[in-house]
Amino acid sequence: MIRIAQQNDWVIFLIVGCIFLYVFMLLSLKRDSTVKEFLRQKFPDSVNNFLSWVIISVVFCVLFAAFISPFIPVVPEKVQAFSFFGFELTKFGFALATISGLTLVRSLFSYLFYAGTGSLKKWELFYFTASKFYFCASVGLMILCLINFYFTLNPFKAFGIYTSIFFLLFIFKLLFYFLHANNVLPAKWYYKFLYICTLQIVPLIVLWRVLFF
């Protein structure tokens, strides 16, 4: 049997493109800030927070979709039935569309949640703080993508290890939101509980259900 080597050059192109986006963000939007300066930047001293948050969200969605795409068992037939100019969605395209759509919906409902609970003043502070977490997480995803696509690993063991890593990362994110000095969550405890359940846990369950079942 002739084994055709899998071409993973597209992963490198994605990572390089994401790095260029971050360089643009730091040099242009953040006024020649270094990574360390960006992560340590205080809210009153920050600029272009919304645009930076959008760029970081795009980079995270692209990298996460690339990373998780090899583990998706199959693209659903209903999704395959849709084509764009004769092109069908690959596993990466399916993952990217799902993650991007879910991220957009969650961001919209997060804004409505902050507005509905009288915490709209904290909304900009929230995505300013969250952008730092997702920036670090996306850098980690770059490394995981390289390991996942360019090193020979047992897929079942790797999936178990990656699932554990992302579970711990999810728990860390919740603690990061709860304990951060910026106090980004609504003040009342039941609003915090409602946010965690509806806008953190539920989207994760939906993502798992769509991609893997």
Coordinates of N, CA and C in Angstrom, one line a residue:
M1 N 0.8 -1.2 0.0 CA 0.0 0.0 0.0 C 0.9 1.2 0.0
I2 N 0.5 2.2 -0.8 CA 1.2 3.5 -0.8 C 0.5 4.5 0.1
R3 N 1.3 5.0 1.1 CA 0.7 5.9 2.1 C 1.0 7.3 1.6
I4 N -0.1 8.1 1.5 CA 0.1 9.5 1.0 C 0.3 10.4 2.3
A5 N 1.4 11.1 2.3 CA 1.7 11.9 3.4 C 0.7 13.1 3.5
Q6 N 0.2 13.3 4.7 CA -0.7 14.4 5.0 C 0.0 15.7 4.9
Q7 N -0.6 16.6 4.2 CA 0.0 18.0 4.1 C -0.7 18.9 5.1
N8 N 0.2 19.4 6.0 CA -0.3 20.2 7.1 C 0.2 21.6 7.0
D9 N 0.7 22.0 5.8 CA 1.2 23.4 5.6 C 0.2 24.4 6.0
W10 N -1.1 24.1 5.8 CA -2.1 25.1 6.0 C -2.1 25.6 7.5
V11 N -1.7 24.6 8.4 CA -1.6 25.0 9.8 C -0.6 26.0 10.1
I12 N 0.6 25.9 9.4 CA 1.6 26.9 9.6 C 1.2 28.2 9.0
F13 N 0.5 28.2 7.9 CA 0.0 29.5 7.3 C -1.0 30.2 8.3
L14 N -1.9 29.3 8.9 CA -2.8 29.9 9.9 C -2.1 30.5 11.1
I15 N -1.1 29.8 11.6 CA -0.4 30.3 12.8 C 0.3 31.6 12.4
V16 N 1.0 31.6 11.3 CA 1.7 32.8 10.9 C 0.8 34.0 10.7
G17 N -0.4 33.7 10.1 CA -1.4 34.8 9.9 C -1.8 35.3 11.2
C18 N -2.1 34.4 12.2 CA -2.5 34.8 13.5 C -1.4 35.7 14.2
I19 N -0.2 35.3 14.1 CA 0.9 36.0 14.7 C 1.0 37.4 14.1
F20 N 0.8 37.5 12.8 CA 0.8 38.8 12.1 C -0.3 39.7 12.6
L21 N -1.5 39.1 12.9 CA -2.6 39.9 13.5 C -2.2 40.4 14.8
Y22 N -1.6 39.6 15.6 CA -1.2 40.0 17.0 C -0.1 41.1 16.9
V23 N 0.8 41.0 16.0 CA 1.8 42.0 15.8 C 1.2 43.3 15.4
F24 N 0.2 43.3 14.5 CA -0.5 44.5 14.1 C -1.2 45.1 15.3
M25 N -1.9 44.2 16.1 CA -2.6 44.7 17.2 C -1.7 45.4 18.2
L26 N -0.6 44.8 18.5 CA 0.4 45.4 19.5 C 1.0 46.6 19.0
L27 N 1.4 46.7 17.7 CA 2.1 47.8 17.2 C 1.2 49.0 16.9
S28 N 0.0 48.6 16.3 CA -0.9 49.7 15.9 C -1.9 50.1 16.9
L29 N -2.7 49.1 17.3 CA -3.8 49.4 18.2 C -3.4 49.6 19.7
K30 N -2.3 49.0 20.1 CA -1.8 49.1 21.4 C -0.5 50.0 21.5
R31 N -0.2 50.7 20.4 CA 0.8 51.8 20.4 C 2.2 51.2 20.8
D32 N 2.6 50.3 20.0 CA 4.0 49.7 20.2 C 4.2 49.0 21.5
S33 N 3.1 48.4 22.0 CA 3.3 47.6 23.3 C 3.9 46.3 23.1
T34 N 4.7 45.8 24.0 CA 5.2 44.5 24.0 C 4.1 43.6 24.6
V35 N 4.3 42.3 24.5 CA 3.4 41.3 25.1 C 3.2 41.5 26.6
K36 N 4.4 41.7 27.2 CA 4.4 41.9 28.7 C 3.6 43.2 29.1
E37 N 3.8 44.2 28.3 CA 3.1 45.5 28.6 C 1.6 45.4 28.3
F38 N 1.3 44.6 27.3 CA -0.2 44.4 27.0 C -0.8 43.7 28.2
L39 N -0.2 42.6 28.6 CA -0.8 41.8 29.7 C -0.8 42.5 31.0
R40 N 0.1 43.4 31.3 CA 0.1 44.2 32.5 C -0.6 45.5 32.4
Q41 N -1.1 45.8 31.3 CA -1.8 47.1 31.1 C -3.0 47.3 31.9
K42 N -3.2 48.4 32.6 CA -4.3 48.7 33.3 C -5.5 49.3 32.5
F43 N -6.7 49.1 32.9 CA -7.8 49.5 32.1 C -7.8 51.0 31.8
P44 N -7.6 51.9 32.7 CA -7.6 53.3 32.4 C -6.5 53.7 31.4
D45 N -5.5 53.0 31.3 CA -4.4 53.3 30.3 C -4.5 52.6 29.0
S46 N -5.5 51.8 28.8 CA -5.7 51.0 27.6 C -6.4 51.8 26.5
V47 N -6.2 51.4 25.3 CA -6.9 52.0 24.1 C -7.3 50.9 23.2
N48 N -8.3 51.2 22.3 CA -8.8 50.3 21.3 C -9.1 48.9 21.9
N49 N -9.7 48.9 23.0 CA -10.0 47.6 23.7 C -11.0 46.8 22.8
F50 N -12.0 47.4 22.2 CA -13.0 46.6 21.5 C -12.3 45.9 20.3
L51 N -11.6 46.7 19.5 CA -10.9 46.2 18.3 C -9.9 45.1 18.7
S52 N -9.2 45.3 19.8 CA -8.2 44.3 20.2 C -9.0 43.0 20.6
W53 N -10.1 43.1 21.3 CA -10.9 42.0 21.7 C -11.4 41.2 20.5
V54 N -11.8 41.9 19.4 CA -12.3 41.3 18.2 C -11.2 40.5 17.6
I55 N -10.0 41.1 17.5 CA -8.9 40.4 16.9 C -8.5 39.2 17.6
I56 N -8.4 39.3 19.0 CA -8.1 38.1 19.8 C -9.2 37.0 19.7
S57 N -10.4 37.4 19.6 CA -11.5 36.4 19.5 C -11.4 35.7 18.1
V58 N -11.1 36.4 17.1 CA -10.9 35.8 15.7 C -9.8 34.8 15.7
V59 N -8.6 35.3 16.3 CA -7.5 34.4 16.4 C -7.8 33.1 17.2
F60 N -8.4 33.3 18.3 CA -8.7 32.1 19.2 C -9.7 31.2 18.4
C61 N -10.7 31.7 17.8 CA -11.6 30.8 17.1 C -10.9 30.0 16.0
V62 N -10.1 30.7 15.2 CA -9.4 30.1 14.1 C -8.5 29.0 14.6
L63 N -7.7 29.3 15.6 CA -6.7 28.3 16.2 C -7.4 27.1 16.9
F64 N -8.5 27.4 17.6 CA -9.2 26.4 18.3 C -9.9 25.5 17.2
A65 N -10.4 26.0 16.2 CA -11.0 25.2 15.1 C -10.0 24.3 14.4
A66 N -8.8 24.9 14.2 CA -7.7 24.1 13.6 C -7.3 23.0 14.5
F67 N -7.2 23.3 15.8 CA -6.7 22.3 16.7 C -7.7 21.1 16.9
I68 N -9.0 21.5 17.0 CA -10.0 20.4 17.3 C -10.5 19.7 16.1
S69 N -10.3 20.2 14.9 CA -10.8 19.6 13.6 C -10.4 18.1 13.4
P70 N -9.2 17.7 13.7 CA -8.8 16.3 13.5 C -9.6 15.3 14.4
F71 N -10.1 15.8 15.5 CA -10.9 14.9 16.4 C -12.3 14.8 16.1
I72 N -12.8 15.7 15.2 CA -14.3 15.6 14.8 C -14.5 14.3 14.0
P73 N -15.4 13.5 14.5 CA -15.6 12.2 13.8 C -16.1 12.3 12.3
V74 N -17.0 13.2 12.1 CA -17.6 13.4 10.7 C -18.4 14.7 10.7
V75 N -18.4 15.3 9.5 CA -19.2 16.4 9.2 C -20.6 16.0 9.0
P76 N -21.6 16.4 9.7 CA -23.0 16.0 9.5 C -23.5 16.1 8.1
E77 N -24.3 15.2 7.7 CA -24.8 15.2 6.3 C -25.6 16.5 5.9
K78 N -26.3 17.0 6.9 CA -27.1 18.2 6.7 C -26.1 19.4 6.4
V79 N -25.0 19.4 7.0 CA -24.0 20.4 6.8 C -23.3 20.2 5.4
Q80 N -23.0 19.0 5.1 CA -22.4 18.7 3.8 C -23.4 19.0 2.6
A81 N -24.7 19.0 2.9 CA -25.6 19.3 1.8 C -25.5 20.8 1.4
F82 N -25.0 21.6 2.2 CA -24.8 23.0 1.9 C -23.5 23.2 1.2
S83 N -23.4 23.9 0.1 CA -22.1 24.2 -0.5 C -22.1 25.7 -0.9
F84 N -20.9 26.2 -0.9 CA -20.7 27.6 -1.3 C -19.8 27.6 -2.6
F85 N -20.5 28.0 -3.7 CA -19.8 28.1 -5.0 C -19.1 26.7 -5.3
G86 N -19.8 25.6 -4.9 CA -19.3 24.3 -5.2 C -18.4 23.7 -4.2
F87 N -18.1 24.5 -3.1 CA -17.2 24.0 -2.1 C -18.0 23.6 -0.9
E88 N -17.6 22.4 -0.3 CA -18.3 21.9 0.9 C -17.4 22.2 2.1
L89 N -18.0 22.3 3.2 CA -17.3 22.5 4.5 C -16.4 21.3 4.9
T90 N -15.2 21.5 5.1 CA -14.3 20.4 5.7 C -14.6 20.4 7.2
K91 N -13.9 19.5 7.9 CA -14.0 19.4 9.3 C -13.5 20.8 9.9
F92 N -12.5 21.3 9.4 CA -12.0 22.6 9.9 C -13.0 23.7 9.6
G93 N -13.6 23.8 8.5 CA -14.6 24.7 8.2 C -15.9 24.6 9.0
F94 N -16.3 23.3 9.3 CA -17.4 23.0 10.1 C -17.1 23.5 11.6
A95 N -15.9 23.2 12.0 CA -15.5 23.6 13.4 C -15.5 25.1 13.5
L96 N -14.9 25.8 12.5 CA -14.7 27.2 12.5 C -16.1 27.9 12.5
A97 N -17.0 27.4 11.7 CA -18.3 28.0 11.6 C -19.1 27.8 12.9
T98 N -19.0 26.6 13.5 CA -19.6 26.4 14.8 C -19.1 27.2 15.9
I99 N -17.8 27.2 16.1 CA -17.1 28.0 17.1 C -17.4 29.5 17.0
S100 N -17.2 30.0 15.7 CA -17.4 31.4 15.5 C -18.9 31.8 15.8
G101 N -19.8 31.0 15.3 CA -21.2 31.3 15.5 C -21.6 31.3 17.0
L102 N -21.1 30.3 17.7 CA -21.3 30.2 19.2 C -20.7 31.4 19.9
T103 N -19.5 31.8 19.5 CA -18.8 32.9 20.2 C -19.5 34.2 19.9
L104 N -20.0 34.4 18.7 CA -20.8 35.6 18.4 C -22.1 35.7 19.2
V105 N -22.8 34.5 19.3 CA -24.1 34.5 20.0 C -23.8 34.7 21.5
R106 N -22.8 34.1 22.0 CA -22.5 34.2 23.5 C -22.1 35.6 23.8
S107 N -21.3 36.3 22.9 CA -20.9 37.7 23.1 C -22.2 38.6 23.1
L108 N -23.1 38.3 22.2 CA -24.3 39.1 22.2 C -25.1 39.0 23.4
F109 N -25.3 37.7 23.9 CA -26.1 37.5 25.1 C -25.4 38.0 26.3
S110 N -24.0 37.9 26.3 CA -23.3 38.5 27.4 C -23.5 40.0 27.6
Y111 N -23.5 40.7 26.4 CA -23.8 42.1 26.5 C -25.3 42.4 27.0
L112 N -26.2 41.6 26.5 CA -27.6 41.7 27.0 C -27.7 41.4 28.5
F113 N -26.9 40.4 28.9 CA -26.9 40.0 30.3 C -26.4 41.1 31.2
Y114 N -25.3 41.8 30.8 CA -24.8 42.9 31.5 C -25.7 44.1 31.5
A115 N -26.4 44.3 30.4 CA -27.3 45.4 30.3 C -28.6 45.1 31.2
G116 N -29.0 43.9 31.1 CA -30.3 43.5 31.9 C -30.1 43.5 33.3
T117 N -28.8 43.3 33.8 CA -28.6 43.2 35.3 C -28.1 44.5 35.8
G118 N -28.1 45.5 35.0 CA -27.7 46.9 35.5 C -26.2 46.9 35.7
S119 N -25.4 46.1 34.9 CA -24.0 46.1 35.1 C -23.3 46.5 33.8
L120 N -23.9 47.3 33.0 CA -23.4 47.6 31.7 C -22.1 48.4 31.8
K121 N -21.9 49.1 32.9 CA -20.6 49.8 33.1 C -19.4 48.9 33.2
K122 N -19.7 47.6 33.5 CA -18.6 46.6 33.6 C -18.4 45.9 32.3
W123 N -19.2 46.1 31.3 CA -19.1 45.3 30.1 C -17.8 45.5 29.4
E124 N -17.3 46.8 29.2 CA -16.0 47.1 28.6 C -14.9 46.5 29.4
L125 N -15.0 46.6 30.8 CA -14.0 46.1 31.7 C -13.9 44.6 31.6
F126 N -15.1 44.0 31.3 CA -15.1 42.5 31.2 C -14.4 42.0 30.0
Y127 N -14.7 42.6 28.8 CA -14.0 42.1 27.6 C -12.6 42.5 27.5
F128 N -12.2 43.7 28.2 CA -10.8 44.0 28.3 C -10.0 43.0 29.1
T129 N -10.6 42.5 30.2 CA -10.0 41.5 31.0 C -10.0 40.1 30.4
A130 N -11.1 39.8 29.7 CA -11.2 38.5 29.1 C -10.2 38.4 27.9
S131 N -10.0 39.5 27.2 CA -9.1 39.5 26.1 C -7.7 39.0 26.5
K132 N -7.3 39.4 27.7 CA -5.9 38.9 28.1 C -5.9 37.4 28.3
F133 N -7.0 36.9 28.9 CA -7.0 35.4 29.1 C -7.0 34.7 27.7
Y134 N -7.8 35.2 26.8 CA -7.9 34.5 25.5 C -6.6 34.7 24.7
F135 N -5.9 35.8 24.9 CA -4.6 36.0 24.2 C -3.6 35.0 24.7
C136 N -3.5 34.7 26.0 CA -2.6 33.7 26.5 C -3.1 32.3 26.0
A137 N -4.4 32.1 26.0 CA -4.9 30.8 25.6 C -4.6 30.5 24.1
S138 N -4.7 31.6 23.3 CA -4.4 31.4 21.9 C -3.0 31.1 21.6
V139 N -2.1 31.7 22.4 CA -0.6 31.4 22.2 C -0.4 29.9 22.6
G140 N -1.1 29.4 23.6 CA -1.0 28.0 24.0 C -1.5 27.1 22.9
L141 N -2.6 27.6 22.2 CA -3.2 26.8 21.1 C -2.2 26.7 19.9
M142 N -1.4 27.8 19.7 CA -0.4 27.7 18.6 C 0.5 26.5 18.9
I143 N 1.0 26.4 20.1 CA 1.9 25.3 20.4 C 1.2 24.0 20.3
L144 N 0.0 23.9 20.8 CA -0.8 22.6 20.7 C -1.0 22.2 19.3
C145 N -1.3 23.2 18.4 CA -1.5 22.9 17.0 C -0.3 22.3 16.4
L146 N 0.9 22.9 16.7 CA 2.1 22.3 16.2 C 2.4 20.9 16.7
I147 N 2.1 20.7 17.9 CA 2.3 19.3 18.5 C 1.3 18.3 17.9
N148 N 0.1 18.8 17.7 CA -1.0 17.9 17.2 C -0.8 17.5 15.8
F149 N -0.3 18.4 14.9 CA -0.2 18.2 13.5 C 1.2 17.7 13.1
Y150 N 2.2 17.9 13.9 CA 3.6 17.6 13.4 C 4.3 16.6 14.3
F151 N 3.6 16.1 15.2 CA 4.2 15.0 16.0 C 3.3 13.8 16.0
T152 N 3.8 12.6 16.0 CA 3.1 11.4 15.9 C 2.6 11.0 17.4
L153 N 1.3 11.1 17.6 CA 0.7 10.8 18.9 C -0.4 9.8 18.7
N154 N -0.6 9.0 19.8 CA -1.8 8.2 19.8 C -3.0 9.1 19.9
P155 N -3.9 9.0 19.0 CA -5.1 10.0 19.0 C -6.0 9.8 20.2
F156 N -6.2 8.6 20.7 CA -7.1 8.4 21.8 C -6.4 8.9 23.1
K157 N -5.1 8.7 23.3 CA -4.5 9.2 24.5 C -4.4 10.7 24.4
A158 N -4.1 11.2 23.2 CA -3.9 12.6 23.0 C -5.2 13.3 23.3
F159 N -6.3 12.8 22.8 CA -7.7 13.4 23.0 C -8.0 13.4 24.5
G160 N -7.6 12.4 25.3 CA -7.9 12.4 26.7 C -7.0 13.4 27.4
I161 N -5.8 13.6 27.0 CA -4.9 14.6 27.6 C -5.4 16.0 27.3
Y162 N -5.7 16.2 26.0 CA -6.2 17.5 25.6 C -7.5 17.9 26.3
T163 N -8.4 16.9 26.5 CA -9.7 17.2 27.2 C -9.4 17.6 28.6
S164 N -8.5 16.9 29.3 CA -8.1 17.3 30.6 C -7.5 18.7 30.7
I165 N -6.7 19.0 29.7 CA -6.1 20.4 29.7 C -7.1 21.4 29.5
F166 N -8.1 21.2 28.6 CA -9.1 22.2 28.4 C -10.1 22.3 29.5
F167 N -10.3 21.2 30.2 CA -11.2 21.3 31.4 C -10.5 22.1 32.5
L168 N -9.2 21.9 32.7 CA -8.5 22.6 33.7 C -8.4 24.1 33.3
L169 N -8.3 24.4 32.0 CA -8.2 25.7 31.6 C -9.6 26.4 31.8
F170 N -10.7 25.7 31.6 CA -12.0 26.2 31.8 C -12.2 26.6 33.2
I171 N -11.8 25.7 34.1 CA -11.9 26.0 35.6 C -11.1 27.2 35.9
F172 N -9.9 27.3 35.4 CA -9.0 28.4 35.6 C -9.7 29.7 35.1
K173 N -10.3 29.7 34.0 CA -11.0 30.9 33.5 C -12.1 31.3 34.4
L174 N -12.9 30.4 34.9 CA -13.9 30.8 35.9 C -13.3 31.5 37.1
L175 N -12.3 30.9 37.6 CA -11.6 31.5 38.8 C -11.0 32.8 38.5
F176 N -10.5 32.9 37.2 CA -9.9 34.2 36.7 C -11.0 35.3 36.7
Y177 N -12.2 35.0 36.3 CA -13.2 35.9 36.3 C -13.7 36.3 37.7
F178 N -13.8 35.2 38.5 CA -14.3 35.4 39.9 C -13.3 36.3 40.7
L179 N -12.1 36.0 40.6 CA -11.1 36.5 41.6 C -10.3 37.7 41.0
H180 N -10.5 38.1 39.8 CA -9.7 39.1 39.2 C -9.9 40.5 39.9
A181 N -8.9 41.2 40.0 CA -8.9 42.5 40.8 C -9.9 43.5 40.1
N182 N -10.1 43.3 38.8 CA -11.0 44.3 38.1 C -12.5 44.0 38.4
N183 N -12.8 42.9 39.1 CA -14.2 42.6 39.5 C -15.1 42.7 38.4
V184 N -14.9 41.9 37.4 CA -15.6 42.0 36.1 C -17.0 41.4 36.1
L185 N -17.4 40.6 37.0 CA -18.7 40.0 37.0 C -19.6 40.8 37.8
P186 N -21.0 40.7 37.6 CA -21.9 41.5 38.3 C -21.8 41.3 39.8
A187 N -22.1 42.3 40.6 CA -21.8 42.3 42.0 C -22.6 41.2 42.8
K188 N -23.9 41.0 42.4 CA -24.7 40.1 43.2 C -24.3 38.6 42.9
W189 N -24.3 37.8 43.9 CA -23.8 36.4 43.7 C -24.7 35.6 42.8
Y190 N -26.0 35.8 42.8 CA -26.9 35.0 41.9 C -26.8 35.4 40.5
Y191 N -26.4 36.6 40.2 CA -26.1 37.0 38.8 C -24.8 36.3 38.3
K192 N -23.8 36.2 39.2 CA -22.6 35.5 38.9 C -22.9 34.1 38.6
F193 N -23.7 33.5 39.4 CA -24.0 32.1 39.2 C -24.8 31.9 37.9
L194 N -25.7 32.8 37.6 CA -26.5 32.7 36.4 C -25.6 32.9 35.2
Y195 N -24.6 33.8 35.2 CA -23.7 34.0 34.1 C -22.9 32.7 33.9
I196 N -22.3 32.1 34.9 CA -21.5 31.0 34.8 C -22.3 29.8 34.2
C197 N -23.5 29.6 34.6 CA -24.3 28.5 34.1 C -24.8 28.7 32.7
T198 N -25.3 29.9 32.4 CA -25.9 30.1 31.1 C -24.9 30.5 30.0
L199 N -23.9 31.3 30.3 CA -23.0 31.8 29.3 C -21.6 31.2 29.3
Q200 N -21.4 30.3 30.2 CA -20.1 29.6 30.2 C -20.3 28.1 30.1
I201 N -21.1 27.5 30.9 CA -21.2 26.0 30.9 C -22.1 25.6 29.7
V202 N -23.2 26.2 29.5 CA -24.2 25.8 28.5 C -23.5 25.9 27.1
P203 N -22.8 27.0 26.7 CA -22.2 27.0 25.4 C -21.2 25.9 25.2
L204 N -20.5 25.6 26.3 CA -19.5 24.5 26.2 C -20.2 23.1 25.9
I205 N -21.3 22.9 26.5 CA -22.1 21.7 26.3 C -22.6 21.7 24.8
V206 N -23.1 22.8 24.4 CA -23.6 22.9 23.0 C -22.5 22.7 22.0
L207 N -21.4 23.2 22.2 CA -20.2 23.0 21.3 C -19.9 21.5 21.3
W208 N -19.8 20.9 22.4 CA -19.5 19.4 22.5 C -20.5 18.6 21.7
R209 N -21.8 19.0 22.0 CA -22.9 18.3 21.3 C -22.9 18.4 19.8
V210 N -22.6 19.6 19.3 CA -22.6 19.8 17.9 C -21.5 19.2 17.2
L211 N -20.3 19.3 17.7 CA -19.1 18.8 17.1 C -18.9 17.3 17.2
F212 N -19.3 16.7 18.3 CA -18.9 15.3 18.5 C -20.1 14.3 18.6
F213 N -21.3 14.8 18.3 CA -22.4 13.9 18.3 C -23.3 14.1 17.1

